[in-house]
C-alpha cells in the first residue's frame, strides 16, 4: 500500500507472509521457515534516475528435521523455535529506453540481521539436542541490470521483465551452533560450512495493471554459482495505490 506525496516521490507500507523450505544435499535434513514480514519504503524518480529504500523486519517460525544415520541407528530429531529479523535495502538505478524496451542498470546495498531462539529437539531419544540461540548478519552489494517491456491489452497494462545481477557478500556466513545432548554431557559447538561470497542472481517476472490503482505482480529469483549454496524463490501479490 503506497501514497504519492509528489509526482516524483511515493511512500508506502508493506506486509506479507513468506514460506521457505531448505533441504540439505548431504543428509536430507530440512528447515522450514514461515515469516511475517512488515516494513516501510520509499520510491523517488526524477530525470531518469530512480532511488528505492526499504526498512523493515519480520517474525519467524522455524521447524527443523535432523536425520541421524550411523550403524544400525536411523532416527529423526525434530524441533521448532521462533526468531526475529531486521532488514534494510537501498538501490539506485538509471533508465534508458531502447525502442519499446526499458533498460535499467542498478546498484544496491542490503543488510539483514537475524536472531533465532534456543530450542529443544524431540523424537530421537538419547540423541535429541538442546540447541542454543543464534545470531547472524549479512551485508551485501549488488550490481546488475533489468530489461522490461510494456504491452497494452485493451485498457490494461502487462509488463514482463528479466534481470541479471552480481551479488557480493561481505560478512562471514560460517556460523557456530552451540548444543548439548538432553541426557547430559559436555556442551559442544559445530561450525557450519562457509558459503561462497559471490552469487549470480537471475530473475524474471511480470506486473499486470488491471486498473489505475490496482496491480498484480509475480517474481522469480534464482541464486546460482555460489559455493555450497543455491536457492530459488517465488513471490507474488497485490499492490494498491491511494
Coordinates of C-alpha atoms in Angstrom, one line a residue:
X1 CA 0.0 0.0 0.0
X2 CA 1.5 3.3 -1.0
X3 CA 0.8 7.0 -1.4
X4 CA 2.2 9.5 -3.9
X5 CA 3.3 12.6 -1.9
X6 CA 4.7 14.2 -5.0
X7 CA 4.7 13.4 -8.7
X8 CA 8.3 12.1 -8.2
X9 CA 8.0 10.7 -4.6
X10 CA 6.0 7.7 -3.3
X11 CA 5.9 6.4 0.3
X12 CA 4.3 3.2 1.4
X13 CA 4.0 0.3 3.9
X14 CA 4.1 -3.4 3.2
X15 CA 3.2 -6.7 5.0
X16 CA 3.3 -10.2 3.8
X17 CA 3.8 -13.9 4.6
X18 CA 6.8 -15.9 3.2
X19 CA 7.3 -19.6 3.4
X20 CA 10.8 -21.1 2.9
X21 CA 11.8 -24.7 2.6
X22 CA 15.5 -25.8 2.8
X23 CA 16.9 -29.3 2.0
X24 CA 20.4 -30.5 2.8
X25 CA 22.0 -32.4 -0.1
X26 CA 24.2 -34.3 2.4
X27 CA 21.7 -36.0 4.7
X28 CA 18.3 -34.7 3.7
X29 CA 17.9 -32.5 6.8
X30 CA 15.2 -29.9 6.3
X31 CA 14.4 -26.5 7.7
X32 CA 11.0 -24.8 7.1
X33 CA 10.6 -21.1 7.9
X34 CA 7.3 -19.2 8.0
X35 CA 7.9 -15.4 8.2
X36 CA 5.5 -12.5 8.8
X37 CA 7.2 -9.5 7.2
X38 CA 6.4 -5.8 7.6
X39 CA 8.1 -2.6 6.6
X40 CA 8.0 0.9 5.1
X41 CA 9.5 2.0 1.8
X42 CA 10.0 5.0 -0.4
X43 CA 10.5 5.4 -4.2
X44 CA 11.9 8.6 -5.8
X45 CA 12.2 9.1 -9.6
X46 CA 13.4 12.1 -11.5
X47 CA 15.3 12.8 -14.8
X48 CA 15.6 9.0 -15.5
X49 CA 17.1 8.2 -12.1
X50 CA 15.3 6.0 -9.5
X51 CA 16.1 5.6 -5.8
X52 CA 14.4 2.9 -3.6
X53 CA 14.7 2.5 0.1
X54 CA 13.2 -0.2 2.4
X55 CA 13.3 -0.5 6.2
X56 CA 11.5 -3.4 8.0
X57 CA 11.6 -6.6 10.0
X58 CA 10.0 -9.9 10.4
X59 CA 8.9 -12.5 13.0
X60 CA 9.9 -16.1 12.0
X61 CA 8.7 -19.6 13.0
X62 CA 11.2 -22.4 12.3
X63 CA 10.7 -26.2 12.1
X64 CA 13.7 -28.4 11.8
X65 CA 14.2 -32.1 11.0
X66 CA 17.7 -33.7 11.6
X67 CA 18.3 -37.2 10.3
X68 CA 20.7 -39.4 12.3
X69 CA 22.0 -42.4 10.5
X70 CA 25.0 -44.5 11.5
X71 CA 25.4 -48.2 12.0
X72 CA 22.0 -49.7 13.0
X73 CA 20.7 -46.3 14.2
X74 CA 18.2 -44.4 12.0
X75 CA 16.4 -41.7 13.8
X76 CA 15.0 -38.2 13.1
X77 CA 15.1 -35.3 15.6
X78 CA 12.6 -32.5 15.1
X79 CA 12.5 -29.1 16.7
X80 CA 10.7 -25.8 16.5
X81 CA 11.5 -22.2 17.6
X82 CA 10.9 -18.6 16.8
X83 CA 13.0 -15.6 15.7
X84 CA 13.0 -12.1 14.5
X85 CA 14.7 -10.0 11.8
X86 CA 15.8 -6.5 10.8
X87 CA 16.1 -5.8 7.1
X88 CA 17.0 -2.7 5.1
X89 CA 17.8 -2.2 1.4
X90 CA 18.7 0.8 -0.7
X91 CA 19.2 1.0 -4.5
X92 CA 19.9 3.5 -7.3
X93 CA 19.1 2.9 -10.9
X94 CA 19.1 4.7 -14.3
X95 CA 16.5 4.2 -17.0
X96 CA 17.2 4.0 -20.8
X97 CA 14.5 3.4 -23.4
X98 CA 15.7 1.5 -26.5
X99 CA 12.7 1.2 -28.8
X100 CA 10.0 -0.3 -26.6
X101 CA 12.4 -2.0 -24.2
X102 CA 13.4 -0.3 -20.9
X103 CA 17.0 -1.0 -19.8
X104 CA 17.7 -0.3 -16.1
X105 CA 21.2 -0.7 -14.7
X106 CA 21.1 -0.9 -10.9
X107 CA 23.5 -0.7 -7.9
X108 CA 22.2 -1.6 -4.4
X109 CA 23.2 -2.4 -0.8
X110 CA 21.4 -4.7 1.6
X111 CA 21.8 -5.5 5.3
X112 CA 19.9 -8.3 7.2
X113 CA 20.1 -9.3 10.9
X114 CA 18.5 -12.5 12.2
X115 CA 18.1 -13.8 15.8
X116 CA 16.7 -17.2 16.5
X117 CA 15.8 -18.5 19.9
X118 CA 17.1 -21.6 21.6
X119 CA 15.0 -24.8 21.2
X120 CA 14.8 -28.5 22.3
X121 CA 14.6 -31.4 19.9
X122 CA 12.3 -34.4 20.2
X123 CA 11.9 -37.8 18.5
X124 CA 15.4 -39.2 18.6
X125 CA 15.6 -40.4 22.2
X126 CA 19.1 -40.1 23.8
X127 CA 20.3 -38.3 20.6
X128 CA 18.0 -35.3 21.0
X129 CA 19.8 -31.9 21.5
X130 CA 19.3 -28.7 23.3
X131 CA 20.3 -26.1 20.7
X132 CA 21.3 -22.6 21.7
X133 CA 20.1 -19.3 20.3
X134 CA 21.8 -18.0 17.2
X135 CA 22.5 -14.6 15.7
X136 CA 23.6 -13.9 12.1
X137 CA 24.1 -10.9 9.8
X138 CA 24.6 -10.3 6.1
X139 CA 25.9 -7.2 4.3
X140 CA 25.6 -7.4 0.5
X141 CA 26.2 -5.3 -2.6
X142 CA 24.6 -5.9 -6.0
X143 CA 25.4 -4.7 -9.5
X144 CA 23.2 -5.6 -12.4
X145 CA 20.6 -4.7 -15.0
X146 CA 16.9 -5.3 -15.7
X147 CA 15.1 -5.4 -19.0
X148 CA 11.3 -4.9 -19.3
X149 CA 8.7 -4.1 -21.9
X150 CA 5.1 -2.9 -21.7
X151 CA 2.3 -4.5 -23.6
X152 CA -1.2 -3.0 -23.7
X153 CA -4.2 -5.4 -23.5
X154 CA -7.2 -3.2 -24.3
X155 CA -7.2 -0.8 -21.2
X156 CA -4.8 -3.0 -19.2
X157 CA -1.0 -3.0 -19.0
X158 CA 1.1 -6.1 -18.9
X159 CA 4.9 -5.7 -18.1
X160 CA 7.2 -8.8 -18.2
X161 CA 10.9 -8.4 -17.2
X162 CA 14.2 -10.3 -16.9
X163 CA 17.2 -9.4 -14.8
X164 CA 20.8 -10.5 -14.1
X165 CA 22.8 -9.3 -11.1
X166 CA 26.2 -9.9 -9.5
X167 CA 25.9 -10.1 -5.7
X168 CA 28.9 -10.0 -3.2
X169 CA 28.7 -10.9 0.5
X170 CA 30.9 -9.0 2.9
X171 CA 30.0 -10.8 6.2
X172 CA 31.3 -14.2 7.3
X173 CA 28.5 -16.7 6.6
X174 CA 30.0 -19.6 8.6
X175 CA 28.1 -19.9 11.9
X176 CA 28.8 -21.7 15.2
X177 CA 25.9 -23.8 16.5
X178 CA 26.1 -24.4 20.3
X179 CA 24.3 -27.5 21.6
X180 CA 24.3 -30.3 24.1
X181 CA 22.7 -33.7 24.5
X182 CA 19.5 -33.6 26.6
X183 CA 20.8 -36.7 28.5
X184 CA 23.8 -34.6 29.7
X185 CA 27.4 -34.3 28.8
X186 CA 29.7 -31.6 27.7
X187 CA 28.3 -28.8 25.5
X188 CA 29.8 -28.7 22.1
X189 CA 29.9 -26.3 19.1
X190 CA 29.5 -27.2 15.4
X191 CA 30.7 -24.7 12.7
X192 CA 28.7 -24.6 9.5
X193 CA 30.3 -24.6 6.1
X194 CA 31.2 -21.2 4.8
X195 CA 29.3 -20.4 1.6
X196 CA 30.8 -18.5 -1.3
X197 CA 30.8 -14.7 -1.3
X198 CA 29.8 -14.2 -5.0
X199 CA 26.4 -15.1 -6.5
X200 CA 24.6 -14.7 -9.8
X201 CA 21.0 -13.6 -9.3
X202 CA 18.8 -14.4 -12.3
X203 CA 15.3 -13.1 -12.2
X204 CA 12.1 -13.0 -14.2
X205 CA 8.5 -11.8 -13.5
X206 CA 5.7 -9.6 -14.5
X207 CA 3.3 -6.9 -13.4
X208 CA -0.3 -6.8 -14.6
X209 CA -2.1 -3.5 -14.0
X210 CA -5.8 -4.4 -14.0
X211 CA -7.0 -0.8 -13.2
X212 CA -5.5 2.6 -12.5
X213 CA -4.7 2.0 -8.8
X214 CA -4.5 -1.8 -8.6
X215 CA -1.9 -4.2 -10.0
X216 CA -0.8 -7.8 -9.6
X217 CA 2.8 -9.0 -9.6
X218 CA 4.8 -12.2 -9.7
X219 CA 8.5 -12.6 -9.3
X220 CA 11.1 -15.5 -9.6
X221 CA 14.7 -15.2 -8.4
X222 CA 17.4 -17.8 -8.7
X223 CA 20.7 -17.7 -6.8
X224 CA 23.3 -19.7 -8.6
X225 CA 27.0 -20.1 -8.9
X226 CA 27.7 -19.7 -5.1
X227 CA 29.9 -22.3 -3.5
X228 CA 27.9 -24.6 -1.1
X229 CA 24.6 -22.7 -1.7
X230 CA 21.8 -22.5 -4.2
X231 CA 18.3 -21.1 -3.8
X232 CA 15.1 -20.5 -5.8
X233 CA 12.4 -18.1 -4.6
X234 CA 8.9 -17.1 -5.8
X235 CA 6.7 -14.3 -4.6
X236 CA 3.5 -12.6 -5.8
X237 CA 0.9 -10.2 -4.5
X238 CA -1.5 -7.3 -4.9
X239 CA -0.4 -3.6 -4.9
X240 CA -3.0 -0.9 -4.3
X241 CA -2.2 2.9 -4.7
X242 CA -4.1 5.6 -2.8

